[in-house]
Amino acid sequence: LVALEIDEELAARLRPFPNGAAAMREMALSTEPGLLGCTQVTEILFAPGVDLVARLPQKFELATVYTAAVCSQTEQPQAAKMLIDMLTSPQAAETRSAAGFE
């Protein structure tokens, strides 16, 4: 909000939550009109009672980089690798996109 230069104007109206899922849940349960929430797309898309209306401009977005790894002591390294390969495959791109992952 500081970067948007609206932090002081909105300070009294902000309601922080421990995470985006909690914020979306509380927003969906509220009867207060005109609420606006901000969290990651993946948390908005799967929150009943809220709708994604727009993405923030890239310089303001909330982004998380996901990585995958296999523990060196895993009992099934091949199965873990197969899961990672499946999740990151070109065939899974549409599913990842539909879930809000870029």
Short mmCIF file of N, CA and C in Angstrom, two decimals:
data_model
loop_
_atom_site.label_atom_id
_atom_site.label_comp_id
_atom_site.label_asym_id
_atom_site.label_seq_id
_atom_site.Cartn_x
_atom_site.Cartn_y
_atom_site.Cartn_z
N LEU A 1 0.81 -1.19 0.00
CA LEU A 1 0.00 0.00 0.00
C LEU A 1 0.85 1.25 0.00
N VAL A 2 2.04 1.13 0.58
CA VAL A 2 2.96 2.28 0.58
C VAL A 2 3.33 2.62 -0.85
N ALA A 3 3.65 1.60 -1.64
CA ALA A 3 4.03 1.83 -3.04
C ALA A 3 2.87 2.43 -3.84
N LEU A 4 1.66 2.10 -3.46
CA LEU A 4 0.48 2.65 -4.14
C LEU A 4 0.11 4.03 -3.60
N GLU A 5 0.77 4.43 -2.52
CA GLU A 5 0.54 5.72 -1.87
C GLU A 5 -0.88 5.86 -1.32
N ILE A 6 -1.42 4.75 -0.81
CA ILE A 6 -2.76 4.78 -0.21
C ILE A 6 -2.75 4.21 1.20
N ASP A 7 -1.57 3.99 1.75
CA ASP A 7 -1.47 3.37 3.07
C ASP A 7 -2.10 4.20 4.18
N GLU A 8 -1.84 5.49 4.23
CA GLU A 8 -2.41 6.32 5.29
C GLU A 8 -3.92 6.47 5.14
N GLU A 9 -4.36 6.62 3.91
CA GLU A 9 -5.80 6.79 3.65
C GLU A 9 -6.61 5.57 4.07
N LEU A 10 -6.03 4.38 3.90
CA LEU A 10 -6.77 3.15 4.18
C LEU A 10 -6.43 2.51 5.52
N ALA A 11 -5.47 3.02 6.25
CA ALA A 11 -4.98 2.38 7.48
C ALA A 11 -6.10 1.97 8.43
N ALA A 12 -7.06 2.80 8.67
CA ALA A 12 -8.13 2.50 9.63
C ALA A 12 -9.08 1.43 9.13
N ARG A 13 -9.09 1.17 7.83
CA ARG A 13 -10.02 0.21 7.25
C ARG A 13 -9.39 -1.15 6.98
N LEU A 14 -8.09 -1.28 7.17
CA LEU A 14 -7.39 -2.53 6.88
C LEU A 14 -7.61 -3.55 7.98
N ARG A 15 -7.76 -4.80 7.59
CA ARG A 15 -7.91 -5.90 8.53
C ARG A 15 -6.92 -7.00 8.14
N PRO A 16 -5.78 -7.02 8.76
CA PRO A 16 -4.79 -8.05 8.42
C PRO A 16 -5.21 -9.43 8.94
N PHE A 17 -4.81 -10.47 8.24
CA PHE A 17 -5.08 -11.86 8.60
C PHE A 17 -3.78 -12.64 8.51
N PRO A 18 -3.72 -13.80 9.17
CA PRO A 18 -2.46 -14.55 9.17
C PRO A 18 -2.08 -15.11 7.80
N ASN A 19 -3.07 -15.27 6.92
CA ASN A 19 -2.79 -15.77 5.57
C ASN A 19 -3.95 -15.42 4.65
N GLY A 20 -3.73 -15.60 3.36
CA GLY A 20 -4.75 -15.25 2.38
C GLY A 20 -6.00 -16.09 2.46
N ALA A 21 -5.85 -17.37 2.77
CA ALA A 21 -7.03 -18.24 2.86
C ALA A 21 -7.95 -17.75 3.98
N ALA A 22 -7.37 -17.37 5.12
CA ALA A 22 -8.18 -16.86 6.23
C ALA A 22 -8.85 -15.55 5.85
N ALA A 23 -8.13 -14.70 5.17
CA ALA A 23 -8.70 -13.41 4.74
C ALA A 23 -9.87 -13.62 3.78
N MET A 24 -9.71 -14.52 2.82
CA MET A 24 -10.78 -14.77 1.86
C MET A 24 -11.99 -15.39 2.53
N ARG A 25 -11.75 -16.29 3.47
CA ARG A 25 -12.87 -16.92 4.19
C ARG A 25 -13.66 -15.87 4.97
N GLU A 26 -12.97 -15.01 5.70
CA GLU A 26 -13.65 -13.97 6.48
C GLU A 26 -14.37 -12.98 5.57
N MET A 27 -13.77 -12.66 4.44
CA MET A 27 -14.41 -11.74 3.51
C MET A 27 -15.70 -12.36 2.96
N ALA A 28 -15.65 -13.65 2.63
CA ALA A 28 -16.83 -14.33 2.10
C ALA A 28 -17.96 -14.41 3.13
N LEU A 29 -17.60 -14.52 4.40
CA LEU A 29 -18.60 -14.63 5.46
C LEU A 29 -19.18 -13.28 5.88
N SER A 30 -18.52 -12.21 5.54
CA SER A 30 -18.93 -10.88 5.97
C SER A 30 -20.19 -10.42 5.22
N THR A 31 -20.98 -9.62 5.90
CA THR A 31 -22.15 -9.02 5.25
C THR A 31 -21.88 -7.56 4.89
N GLU A 32 -20.68 -7.10 5.19
CA GLU A 32 -20.30 -5.72 4.89
C GLU A 32 -20.16 -5.55 3.37
N PRO A 33 -20.82 -4.56 2.79
CA PRO A 33 -20.73 -4.38 1.32
C PRO A 33 -19.40 -3.76 0.90
N GLY A 34 -19.01 -4.04 -0.33
CA GLY A 34 -17.86 -3.38 -0.94
C GLY A 34 -16.50 -3.80 -0.44
N LEU A 35 -16.38 -5.00 0.11
CA LEU A 35 -15.08 -5.44 0.60
C LEU A 35 -14.13 -5.77 -0.55
N LEU A 36 -12.88 -5.55 -0.29
CA LEU A 36 -11.83 -5.83 -1.27
C LEU A 36 -10.73 -6.58 -0.55
N GLY A 37 -10.32 -7.70 -1.10
CA GLY A 37 -9.25 -8.49 -0.50
C GLY A 37 -8.08 -8.61 -1.45
N CYS A 38 -6.93 -8.84 -0.88
CA CYS A 38 -5.72 -8.94 -1.68
C CYS A 38 -4.89 -10.11 -1.18
N THR A 39 -4.68 -11.09 -2.02
CA THR A 39 -3.84 -12.24 -1.70
C THR A 39 -3.44 -12.89 -3.02
N GLN A 40 -2.84 -14.03 -2.94
CA GLN A 40 -2.40 -14.71 -4.16
C GLN A 40 -3.59 -15.30 -4.92
N VAL A 41 -3.48 -15.30 -6.23
CA VAL A 41 -4.55 -15.80 -7.10
C VAL A 41 -4.97 -17.20 -6.71
N THR A 42 -4.01 -18.06 -6.39
CA THR A 42 -4.32 -19.45 -6.05
C THR A 42 -5.22 -19.54 -4.82
N GLU A 43 -5.13 -18.57 -3.91
CA GLU A 43 -5.98 -18.58 -2.73
C GLU A 43 -7.36 -18.00 -3.03
N ILE A 44 -7.46 -17.11 -3.97
CA ILE A 44 -8.75 -16.51 -4.33
C ILE A 44 -9.59 -17.48 -5.14
N LEU A 45 -8.98 -18.15 -6.10
CA LEU A 45 -9.73 -19.03 -6.99
C LEU A 45 -10.45 -20.16 -6.27
N PHE A 46 -9.89 -20.60 -5.15
CA PHE A 46 -10.48 -21.74 -4.46
C PHE A 46 -11.18 -21.36 -3.16
N ALA A 47 -11.49 -20.08 -3.02
CA ALA A 47 -12.21 -19.59 -1.84
C ALA A 47 -13.68 -19.39 -2.21
N PRO A 48 -14.57 -20.23 -1.69
CA PRO A 48 -15.99 -20.05 -1.99
C PRO A 48 -16.48 -18.69 -1.49
N GLY A 49 -17.27 -18.03 -2.31
CA GLY A 49 -17.87 -16.78 -1.89
C GLY A 49 -17.10 -15.53 -2.26
N VAL A 50 -15.96 -15.68 -2.92
CA VAL A 50 -15.21 -14.52 -3.41
C VAL A 50 -14.90 -14.72 -4.88
N ASP A 51 -14.72 -13.64 -5.59
CA ASP A 51 -14.43 -13.70 -7.01
C ASP A 51 -13.16 -12.92 -7.32
N LEU A 52 -12.32 -13.49 -8.16
CA LEU A 52 -11.15 -12.78 -8.66
C LEU A 52 -11.64 -11.78 -9.69
N VAL A 53 -11.38 -10.50 -9.47
CA VAL A 53 -11.84 -9.49 -10.41
C VAL A 53 -10.69 -8.94 -11.25
N ALA A 54 -9.47 -9.00 -10.73
CA ALA A 54 -8.32 -8.51 -11.50
C ALA A 54 -7.04 -8.93 -10.79
N ARG A 55 -5.98 -8.97 -11.55
CA ARG A 55 -4.66 -9.20 -10.98
C ARG A 55 -4.00 -7.85 -10.74
N LEU A 56 -3.18 -7.78 -9.72
CA LEU A 56 -2.43 -6.56 -9.48
C LEU A 56 -1.38 -6.39 -10.57
N PRO A 57 -1.00 -5.17 -10.87
CA PRO A 57 0.12 -4.97 -11.81
C PRO A 57 1.34 -5.73 -11.27
N GLN A 58 2.16 -6.23 -12.16
CA GLN A 58 3.27 -7.09 -11.77
C GLN A 58 4.15 -6.50 -10.67
N LYS A 59 4.39 -5.20 -10.69
CA LYS A 59 5.28 -4.64 -9.68
C LYS A 59 4.66 -4.65 -8.28
N PHE A 60 3.35 -4.89 -8.17
CA PHE A 60 2.68 -4.96 -6.88
C PHE A 60 2.21 -6.37 -6.52
N GLU A 61 2.41 -7.33 -7.41
CA GLU A 61 1.84 -8.65 -7.19
C GLU A 61 2.48 -9.37 -6.01
N LEU A 62 1.72 -10.28 -5.45
CA LEU A 62 2.19 -11.15 -4.40
C LEU A 62 2.57 -12.46 -5.07
N ALA A 63 3.85 -12.71 -5.21
CA ALA A 63 4.28 -13.89 -5.94
C ALA A 63 5.09 -14.82 -5.05
N THR A 64 4.88 -16.09 -5.25
CA THR A 64 5.65 -17.12 -4.57
C THR A 64 6.27 -18.01 -5.64
N VAL A 65 7.54 -18.29 -5.49
CA VAL A 65 8.20 -19.21 -6.41
C VAL A 65 8.20 -20.58 -5.76
N TYR A 66 7.61 -21.54 -6.42
CA TYR A 66 7.55 -22.90 -5.91
C TYR A 66 8.67 -23.72 -6.52
N THR A 67 9.29 -24.53 -5.70
CA THR A 67 10.33 -25.44 -6.17
C THR A 67 10.03 -26.82 -5.62
N ALA A 68 10.60 -27.81 -6.24
CA ALA A 68 10.40 -29.18 -5.78
C ALA A 68 11.77 -29.83 -5.59
N ALA A 69 11.85 -30.68 -4.60
CA ALA A 69 13.09 -31.39 -4.32
C ALA A 69 12.76 -32.77 -3.79
N VAL A 70 13.71 -33.65 -3.90
CA VAL A 70 13.57 -35.01 -3.36
C VAL A 70 14.62 -35.17 -2.27
N CYS A 71 14.18 -35.57 -1.11
CA CYS A 71 15.09 -35.79 0.01
C CYS A 71 16.11 -36.87 -0.37
N SER A 72 17.34 -36.64 -0.01
CA SER A 72 18.40 -37.60 -0.37
C SER A 72 18.22 -38.94 0.33
N GLN A 73 17.40 -38.98 1.38
CA GLN A 73 17.19 -40.24 2.11
C GLN A 73 15.81 -40.83 1.88
N THR A 74 15.12 -40.37 0.85
CA THR A 74 13.79 -40.89 0.59
C THR A 74 13.85 -42.36 0.22
N GLU A 75 12.80 -43.08 0.57
CA GLU A 75 12.75 -44.50 0.26
C GLU A 75 12.30 -44.77 -1.17
N GLN A 76 11.65 -43.79 -1.80
CA GLN A 76 11.14 -43.98 -3.15
C GLN A 76 11.52 -42.78 -4.03
N PRO A 77 12.79 -42.59 -4.31
CA PRO A 77 13.21 -41.42 -5.08
C PRO A 77 12.62 -41.39 -6.49
N GLN A 78 12.45 -42.55 -7.09
CA GLN A 78 11.91 -42.59 -8.46
C GLN A 78 10.45 -42.14 -8.47
N ALA A 79 9.68 -42.55 -7.47
CA ALA A 79 8.28 -42.13 -7.39
C ALA A 79 8.19 -40.62 -7.17
N ALA A 80 9.07 -40.10 -6.33
CA ALA A 80 9.08 -38.66 -6.09
C ALA A 80 9.43 -37.91 -7.36
N LYS A 81 10.42 -38.38 -8.08
CA LYS A 81 10.81 -37.75 -9.34
C LYS A 81 9.67 -37.81 -10.35
N MET A 82 8.97 -38.93 -10.41
CA MET A 82 7.84 -39.06 -11.33
C MET A 82 6.74 -38.06 -10.99
N LEU A 83 6.48 -37.84 -9.70
CA LEU A 83 5.47 -36.86 -9.29
C LEU A 83 5.89 -35.46 -9.71
N ILE A 84 7.13 -35.11 -9.47
CA ILE A 84 7.63 -33.79 -9.87
C ILE A 84 7.55 -33.63 -11.38
N ASP A 85 7.95 -34.64 -12.11
CA ASP A 85 7.88 -34.58 -13.58
C ASP A 85 6.44 -34.39 -14.05
N MET A 86 5.50 -35.08 -13.41
CA MET A 86 4.10 -34.95 -13.80
C MET A 86 3.59 -33.53 -13.52
N LEU A 87 3.89 -33.01 -12.33
CA LEU A 87 3.41 -31.68 -11.96
C LEU A 87 3.99 -30.57 -12.83
N THR A 88 5.20 -30.76 -13.32
CA THR A 88 5.88 -29.73 -14.09
C THR A 88 5.81 -29.97 -15.60
N SER A 89 5.12 -30.99 -16.01
CA SER A 89 5.08 -31.34 -17.43
C SER A 89 4.27 -30.34 -18.26
N PRO A 90 4.57 -30.25 -19.55
CA PRO A 90 3.76 -29.41 -20.44
C PRO A 90 2.28 -29.84 -20.44
N GLN A 91 2.03 -31.12 -20.26
CA GLN A 91 0.65 -31.62 -20.25
C GLN A 91 -0.13 -31.07 -19.05
N ALA A 92 0.56 -30.73 -17.98
CA ALA A 92 -0.11 -30.21 -16.78
C ALA A 92 -0.21 -28.68 -16.79
N ALA A 93 0.30 -28.05 -17.82
CA ALA A 93 0.32 -26.58 -17.88
C ALA A 93 -1.07 -25.97 -17.78
N GLU A 94 -2.04 -26.54 -18.48
CA GLU A 94 -3.40 -26.00 -18.45
C GLU A 94 -4.01 -26.11 -17.05
N THR A 95 -3.77 -27.22 -16.38
CA THR A 95 -4.26 -27.40 -15.02
C THR A 95 -3.60 -26.41 -14.07
N ARG A 96 -2.30 -26.22 -14.20
CA ARG A 96 -1.60 -25.25 -13.34
C ARG A 96 -2.15 -23.85 -13.58
N SER A 97 -2.37 -23.48 -14.82
CA SER A 97 -2.89 -22.17 -15.16
C SER A 97 -4.30 -21.97 -14.59
N ALA A 98 -5.15 -22.97 -14.72
CA ALA A 98 -6.52 -22.89 -14.21
C ALA A 98 -6.53 -22.73 -12.69
N ALA A 99 -5.49 -23.23 -12.02
CA ALA A 99 -5.40 -23.12 -10.57
C ALA A 99 -4.73 -21.82 -10.14
N GLY A 100 -4.35 -20.98 -11.09
CA GLY A 100 -3.77 -19.68 -10.77
C GLY A 100 -2.26 -19.62 -10.78
N PHE A 101 -1.61 -20.71 -11.15
CA PHE A 101 -0.16 -20.71 -11.21
C PHE A 101 0.29 -20.22 -12.58
N GLU A 102 1.33 -19.39 -12.60
CA GLU A 102 1.84 -18.87 -13.87
C GLU A 102 3.04 -19.66 -14.31
#
